[in-house]
């Protein structure tokens, strides 16, 4: 079901940075509000004769979702509006429901740990077979895809920041008829648009950079394929993981500043990554923006920026990393990423994290504070490891 707003078609194809600000506004009617309205209702007046456009009931569709869904679809260069879900995991569950029953799913061995846990649960239930790969190893990934039914892709990966060759891998899945599902949370559509490389479905944790203020849990799925869109919409309606109108309002409000937040955060991340790489108590800084990073050239070829997340090894052990995090004064020790405030977390504290994630790896989700204040905080916290 599509409920288009009153956009008059402009004579120019605006950039994504402009669309994030100007898209999905109810222009064109006298006295129209500047912002997409929020509608709190559970049901809608019915027509005597039902039409395919009837909203019927607010689990099926809600006018509060239309602006957000239209805008995210446009930013991802999709032919259809996005579908918003109550969380990133709800969106991921919907996307994984598309994997053929009993099929083999290739996925990065390092991915968001919620996705890994859900795939493990589906495998235990006999729904699919998981085939983890080093997604930065293109030859190994293509080989794994040869006899697979679906691909789950993350790039850069959470939390190891590995970069996959999106063009090569998505060309292969398209040629072989392998369903491709891409989690684009880390990059956002401003840095990378997987549908353009042939992905079937893009998934977002809208909780993170898209909404940007650590005040909502929300997810979304995007596709240009009408049949997949219908299946995903049907899944959302029946499984019922729908978004609150207020949360979607907050997400769309956050997306208005996506371009400036991301620009500032990734500029900060680039500077902090360089300083961390030169620090004696730090090893193994992972950030695709560093020229020496193994994913640098690939990221430069397929992304228009390197993002706002860094991972680095602090000292020698889990307790070294914990001591650094405990000594932070400005940066908040917390999970999550993509908010305006900088967060730090030792990822291996989660039992669900793969054992190959180093115990002393800190994921730094860089925000938009003054970079000199952020570096002051990191340097004074790392000083606990000296002497
Ligand atoms: C946080 C996150 C998710 C899960 O999203 P929620 O909104 O927390 O349900 C999925 N993928 C990635 C890459 C994430 O960072």
Coordinates of C-alpha atoms and ligand atoms in Angstrom, one line a residue:
X1 CA 0.0 0.0 0.0
X2 CA 1.4 3.4 -0.9
X3 CA 0.2 6.7 0.4
X4 CA 2.2 9.4 -1.3
X5 CA 2.5 12.8 0.2
X6 CA 1.8 15.9 -1.9
X7 CA 5.2 16.4 -3.4
X8 CA 5.3 18.3 -6.6
X9 CA 8.1 16.9 -8.8
X10 CA 11.1 19.3 -8.8
X11 CA 13.1 19.9 -12.0
X12 CA 16.3 18.8 -10.4
X13 CA 17.5 15.5 -8.9
X14 CA 18.5 16.7 -5.5
X15 CA 21.5 15.1 -3.6
X16 CA 20.8 12.8 -0.7
X17 CA 22.1 15.5 1.6
X18 CA 19.3 17.8 0.4
X19 CA 16.7 15.1 0.3
X20 CA 17.4 14.2 4.0
X21 CA 16.3 17.8 4.8
X22 CA 13.7 18.5 2.2
X23 CA 12.2 15.2 1.3
X24 CA 8.9 13.8 2.8
X25 CA 7.4 17.1 3.7
X26 CA 3.7 17.7 3.2
X27 CA 4.2 20.6 0.8
X28 CA 1.7 21.7 -1.8
X29 CA -1.4 22.3 0.2
X30 CA -2.5 25.6 1.7
X31 CA -1.7 25.7 5.4
X32 CA 0.0 22.3 5.2
X33 CA 2.3 21.8 8.2
X34 CA 6.1 21.9 7.5
X35 CA 6.6 18.6 9.2
X36 CA 5.1 15.2 8.5
X37 CA 2.1 14.9 10.9
X38 CA 1.9 12.2 13.6
X39 CA -1.3 10.3 13.7
X40 CA -2.3 8.4 16.9
X41 CA -5.0 6.0 15.9
X42 CA -5.5 2.3 15.9
X43 CA -8.1 2.2 13.1
X44 CA -9.5 4.2 10.2
X45 CA -13.0 5.0 8.9
X46 CA -14.0 2.4 6.4
X47 CA -15.5 2.9 3.0
X48 CA -18.7 1.3 1.9
X49 CA -16.8 -0.1 -1.1
X50 CA -13.3 -1.2 -0.1
X51 CA -10.4 0.0 -2.3
X52 CA -6.9 -1.3 -2.4
X53 CA -5.8 2.0 -0.8
X54 CA -7.9 1.5 2.3
X55 CA -5.7 1.6 5.4
X56 CA -8.2 -0.5 7.4
X57 CA -6.2 -0.9 10.6
X58 CA -3.1 0.7 12.0
X59 CA -1.1 -2.6 12.2
X60 CA -1.4 -2.7 8.4
X61 CA -0.2 0.9 7.8
X62 CA -0.1 4.2 9.5
X63 CA 0.1 7.7 7.9
X64 CA 2.8 8.5 10.5
X65 CA 5.1 6.0 8.8
X66 CA 4.7 7.4 5.3
X67 CA 7.2 10.3 5.5
X68 CA 9.9 8.3 7.1
X69 CA 9.4 5.3 4.8
X70 CA 9.3 7.5 1.7
X71 CA 12.4 9.3 2.6
X72 CA 14.5 6.3 3.5
X73 CA 13.4 4.6 0.3
X74 CA 14.6 7.7 -1.7
X75 CA 17.9 7.8 0.2
X76 CA 18.6 4.2 -0.6
X77 CA 17.6 4.8 -4.2
X78 CA 14.9 2.2 -3.9
X79 CA 11.9 2.1 -6.3
X80 CA 9.6 1.6 -3.3
X81 CA 9.2 3.2 0.1
X82 CA 11.0 1.5 3.0
X83 CA 9.1 -0.5 5.6
X84 CA 9.6 0.6 9.2
X85 CA 9.7 -2.0 12.0
X86 CA 9.7 -1.7 15.8
X87 CA 13.5 -2.4 16.0
X88 CA 16.5 -3.3 13.9
X89 CA 16.1 -6.9 15.1
X90 CA 12.4 -7.0 14.0
X91 CA 13.6 -5.8 10.5
X92 CA 16.3 -8.4 10.5
X93 CA 13.8 -11.2 11.5
X94 CA 11.6 -10.1 8.6
X95 CA 14.5 -10.1 6.1
X96 CA 15.7 -13.5 7.3
X97 CA 12.1 -14.9 6.8
X98 CA 12.8 -14.5 3.1
X99 CA 15.6 -17.2 3.2
X100 CA 14.2 -20.3 1.5
X101 CA 13.3 -23.0 4.1
X102 CA 16.3 -25.3 4.8
X103 CA 18.4 -23.1 2.6
X104 CA 22.1 -22.2 3.2
X105 CA 22.9 -18.7 4.3
X106 CA 26.4 -17.3 3.8
X107 CA 27.2 -14.6 6.4
X108 CA 30.2 -12.8 7.8
X109 CA 31.7 -14.5 10.9
X110 CA 31.8 -11.1 12.5
X111 CA 28.4 -9.4 12.4
X112 CA 26.2 -7.6 14.8
X113 CA 25.8 -10.2 17.5
X114 CA 22.0 -10.1 17.6
X115 CA 22.0 -11.1 13.9
X116 CA 24.5 -14.0 14.6
X117 CA 22.4 -15.2 17.5
X118 CA 19.1 -15.1 15.5
X119 CA 20.8 -17.0 12.7
X120 CA 22.0 -19.6 15.2
X121 CA 18.5 -19.9 16.6
X122 CA 17.0 -20.4 13.2
X123 CA 19.7 -23.0 12.4
X124 CA 19.0 -24.9 15.6
X125 CA 15.3 -24.9 14.7
X126 CA 16.2 -26.4 11.3
X127 CA 15.0 -23.3 9.4
X128 CA 18.3 -22.7 7.6
X129 CA 21.9 -23.6 7.5
X130 CA 24.5 -21.0 8.3
X131 CA 27.8 -20.8 6.5
X132 CA 30.1 -18.1 8.1
X133 CA 32.9 -16.6 6.1
X134 CA 35.6 -14.0 6.3
X135 CA 33.6 -11.4 4.3
X136 CA 36.8 -9.5 3.5
X137 CA 38.1 -12.6 1.7
X138 CA 36.3 -12.2 -1.6
X139 CA 37.5 -15.4 -3.1
X140 CA 36.4 -17.5 -0.1
X141 CA 33.0 -15.6 0.0
X142 CA 32.4 -16.3 -3.7
X143 CA 33.3 -20.0 -3.2
X144 CA 30.9 -20.2 -0.2
X145 CA 28.1 -18.6 -2.4
X146 CA 28.5 -21.2 -5.1
X147 CA 26.1 -23.6 -3.5
X148 CA 24.2 -21.2 -1.2
X149 CA 20.6 -19.8 -1.3
X150 CA 21.1 -16.5 0.5
X151 CA 23.7 -14.0 1.7
X152 CA 23.7 -11.9 4.8
X153 CA 26.1 -9.0 4.4
X154 CA 27.5 -6.4 6.7
X155 CA 30.2 -3.9 5.6
X156 CA 31.9 -2.5 7.5
X157 CA 31.3 -5.3 10.0
X158 CA 30.3 -4.8 13.6
X159 CA 32.6 -4.6 15.6
X160 CA 35.7 -5.7 13.5
X161 CA 35.3 -3.1 10.8
X162 CA 36.1 -5.5 8.0
X163 CA 35.2 -4.3 4.5
X164 CA 33.5 -6.5 2.0
X165 CA 33.9 -6.0 -1.8
X166 CA 30.2 -5.1 -2.4
X167 CA 30.5 -4.9 -6.1
X168 CA 32.1 -8.3 -6.6
X169 CA 30.0 -10.1 -4.0
X170 CA 26.6 -8.6 -5.0
X171 CA 27.4 -9.1 -8.7
X172 CA 27.9 -12.8 -8.0
X173 CA 24.7 -13.2 -5.9
X174 CA 22.7 -11.4 -8.7
X175 CA 24.1 -13.7 -11.4
X176 CA 23.6 -16.8 -9.4
X177 CA 20.1 -16.0 -8.2
X178 CA 21.2 -16.0 -4.5
X179 CA 19.0 -13.8 -2.3
X180 CA 21.1 -10.9 -0.9
X181 CA 20.3 -9.2 2.4
X182 CA 22.5 -6.3 3.5
X183 CA 22.7 -4.6 6.9
X184 CA 23.6 -1.0 6.0
X185 CA 23.4 0.3 9.6
X186 CA 27.1 1.3 9.9
X187 CA 27.3 3.2 6.6
X188 CA 23.8 4.7 6.2
X189 CA 22.6 5.4 2.7
X190 CA 24.6 8.7 2.7
X191 CA 27.9 6.7 2.5
X192 CA 26.8 3.5 0.7
X193 CA 23.8 2.3 -1.3
X194 CA 23.9 -1.5 -1.6
X195 CA 20.8 -1.7 -3.8
X196 CA 22.8 0.1 -6.5
X197 CA 25.3 -2.8 -6.4
X198 CA 22.5 -5.3 -6.8
X199 CA 21.4 -6.1 -3.3
X200 CA 17.8 -7.5 -3.0
X201 CA 17.1 -6.1 0.4
X202 CA 18.7 -3.5 2.7
X203 CA 18.1 -3.6 6.5
X204 CA 18.7 -0.8 9.0
X205 CA 18.9 -0.4 12.7
X206 CA 17.3 3.0 12.6
X207 CA 18.1 3.2 16.3
X208 CA 21.7 4.1 15.3
X209 CA 23.0 6.8 13.0
X210 CA 19.7 7.4 11.0
X211 CA 17.8 8.6 14.1
X212 CA 21.0 9.7 15.8
X213 CA 20.0 10.7 19.3
X214 CA 19.9 7.5 21.3
X215 CA 16.2 8.0 22.1
X216 CA 14.4 5.4 20.0
X217 CA 14.6 1.7 19.0
X218 CA 13.5 1.3 15.4
X219 CA 14.3 -0.6 12.3
X220 CA 13.6 -0.6 8.6
X221 CA 13.8 -2.8 5.5
X222 CA 14.2 -1.4 1.9
X223 CA 13.8 -3.2 -1.4
X224 CA 13.0 -2.3 -5.0
X225 CA 11.4 -5.7 -5.6
X226 CA 7.6 -5.5 -5.5
X227 CA 7.2 -9.2 -4.6
X228 CA 9.7 -9.0 -1.8
X229 CA 8.1 -5.8 -0.6
X230 CA 4.7 -7.5 -0.4
X231 CA 6.2 -10.4 1.5
X232 CA 7.9 -8.2 4.0
X233 CA 4.8 -6.0 4.4
X234 CA 2.8 -9.2 5.0
X235 CA 5.3 -10.4 7.5
X236 CA 5.2 -7.1 9.4
X237 CA 1.4 -7.1 9.5
X238 CA 1.1 -10.7 10.7
X239 CA 4.0 -10.8 13.2
X240 CA 3.0 -7.4 14.4
X241 CA 6.4 -5.7 15.2
X242 CA 5.2 -2.3 14.1
X243 CA 6.6 1.1 15.0
X244 CA 5.1 3.6 17.3
X245 CA 4.1 6.9 15.5
X246 CA 6.0 8.9 18.1
X247 CA 9.2 6.9 17.5
X248 CA 8.9 7.3 13.8
X249 CA 8.5 11.1 14.2
X250 CA 11.7 11.2 16.3
X251 CA 13.5 9.1 13.7
X252 CA 12.4 11.4 10.8
X253 CA 13.3 14.4 12.9
X254 CA 16.8 12.9 13.5
X255 CA 17.3 12.2 9.8
X256 CA 16.9 15.9 9.0
X257 CA 20.4 16.4 10.5
X258 CA 21.9 13.1 9.3
X259 CA 24.2 14.8 6.8
X260 CA 25.8 17.3 9.2
X261 CA 26.0 14.8 12.1
X262 CA 27.6 12.2 10.0
X263 CA 30.1 14.6 8.5
X264 CA 31.2 15.9 11.9
X265 CA 31.3 12.4 13.5
X266 CA 33.3 10.8 10.8
X267 CA 35.7 13.7 10.7
X268 CA 36.2 13.3 14.5
X269 CA 36.6 9.5 14.0
X270 CA 39.3 10.0 11.3
X271 CA 41.3 12.3 13.7
X272 CA 40.9 10.0 16.7
X273 CA 41.8 6.9 14.7
X274 CA 45.1 8.5 13.6
X275 CA 45.9 9.6 17.2
X276 CA 45.0 6.2 18.6
X277 CA 47.2 4.5 16.0
X278 CA 50.2 6.5 17.3
X279 CA 49.5 5.8 21.0
X280 CA 51.9 3.4 22.8
X281 CA 49.1 1.6 24.8
X282 CA 47.0 1.0 21.7
X283 CA 47.3 -1.8 19.2
X284 CA 45.4 -2.8 16.1
X285 CA 43.3 0.3 15.3
X286 CA 40.6 -0.7 12.9
X287 CA 39.1 2.1 10.9
X288 CA 38.7 2.0 7.1
X289 CA 39.7 5.6 6.9
X290 CA 43.3 4.9 8.0
X291 CA 45.5 4.5 4.8
X292 CA 47.1 1.4 6.5
X293 CA 43.8 -0.3 7.2
X294 CA 43.3 -3.5 5.2
X295 CA 39.9 -2.3 4.1
X296 CA 40.9 1.2 3.2
X297 CA 41.1 1.0 -0.6
X298 CA 38.0 -1.0 -0.9
X299 CA 36.1 1.3 1.4
X300 CA 37.4 4.3 -0.6
X301 CA 36.1 2.7 -3.8
X302 CA 32.6 2.0 -2.6
X303 CA 31.8 4.4 0.2
X304 CA 31.7 8.2 0.1
X305 CA 33.1 8.4 3.7
X306 CA 34.5 6.0 6.3
X307 CA 31.9 6.2 9.0
X308 CA 32.0 7.0 12.7
X309 CA 32.9 3.7 14.3
X310 CA 36.5 2.8 15.3
X311 CA 37.7 -0.4 17.1
X312 CA 41.0 -0.7 18.9
X313 CA 42.8 -3.0 21.3
X314 CA 43.7 -1.3 24.6
X315 CA 46.6 -2.8 26.6
X316 CA 46.9 -6.6 26.8
X317 CA 43.8 -7.9 28.4
X318 CA 40.1 -7.5 29.1
X319 CA 40.8 -5.9 32.4
X320 CA 43.2 -3.4 30.8
X321 CA 40.4 -2.4 28.4
X322 CA 37.9 -2.3 31.3
X323 CA 40.2 0.0 33.3
X324 CA 40.4 2.4 30.3
X325 CA 36.7 2.5 29.9
X326 CA 36.2 3.1 33.7
X327 CA 38.6 6.0 33.6
X328 CA 36.6 7.9 30.8
X329 CA 35.1 11.2 32.0
X330 CA 33.3 12.6 28.9
X331 CA 32.8 9.5 26.7
X332 CA 29.9 7.3 28.0
X333 CA 30.5 3.6 28.6
X334 CA 27.5 2.1 26.8
X335 CA 26.6 -0.2 24.0
X336 CA 25.0 1.3 20.7
X337 CA 26.4 3.7 18.2
X338 CA 25.5 6.5 15.8
X339 CA 24.2 8.9 18.5
X340 CA 25.4 12.5 18.9
X341 CA 27.3 11.5 22.0
X342 CA 30.5 9.3 21.9
X343 CA 30.1 5.8 23.4
X344 CA 32.8 3.2 24.3
X345 CA 32.3 -0.5 24.9
X346 CA 34.4 -3.6 25.3
X347 CA 32.5 -5.8 22.9
X348 CA 33.7 -9.2 24.2
X349 CA 31.9 -8.5 27.5
X350 CA 28.8 -9.9 25.6
X351 CA 28.8 -13.7 25.8
X352 CA 27.2 -13.7 22.3
X353 CA 30.2 -12.1 20.7
X354 CA 32.2 -14.5 18.5
X355 CA 35.4 -15.7 20.3
X356 CA 37.6 -14.3 17.5
X357 CA 36.7 -10.7 18.7
X358 CA 39.7 -9.8 20.9
X359 CA 39.0 -9.6 24.7
X360 CA 40.6 -6.1 24.9
X361 CA 38.9 -4.7 21.8
X362 CA 37.1 -1.4 22.5
X363 CA 34.5 -0.2 20.0
X364 CA 34.4 3.6 20.0
X365 CA 31.2 5.0 18.5
X366 CA 32.3 8.6 17.8
X367 CA 29.8 11.4 18.2
X368 CA 29.8 15.1 17.4
X369 CA 31.6 16.7 20.4
X370 CA 34.7 18.8 20.0
X371 CA 37.4 16.4 18.9
X372 CA 40.0 18.0 21.1
X373 CA 37.8 17.2 24.2
X374 CA 37.3 13.6 23.0
X375 CA 41.1 13.1 22.5
X376 CA 41.8 14.6 25.9
X377 CA 39.4 12.1 27.5
X378 CA 40.9 9.1 25.6
X379 CA 44.4 10.1 26.4
X380 CA 43.8 10.6 30.1
X381 CA 41.9 7.3 30.3
X382 CA 44.7 5.4 28.4
X383 CA 47.2 6.8 30.9
X384 CA 45.9 4.3 33.4
X385 CA 47.9 1.7 31.4
X386 CA 51.2 3.5 31.7
X387 CA 53.7 2.9 34.5
Ligands
LIG1 C1 22.2 -2.2 16.7 C2 22.3 -3.0 15.4 C3 21.3 -3.9 15.0 C4 20.1 -4.2 15.9 O1 19.2 -3.1 15.9 P1 18.2 -2.7 17.1 O2 17.6 -1.5 16.6 O3 19.0 -2.6 18.3 O4 17.2 -3.9 17.2 C5 21.5 -4.5 13.8 N1 22.6 -4.4 13.1 C6 23.6 -3.5 13.4 C7 24.8 -3.4 12.5 C8 23.5 -2.8 14.6 O5 24.5 -2.0 15.0

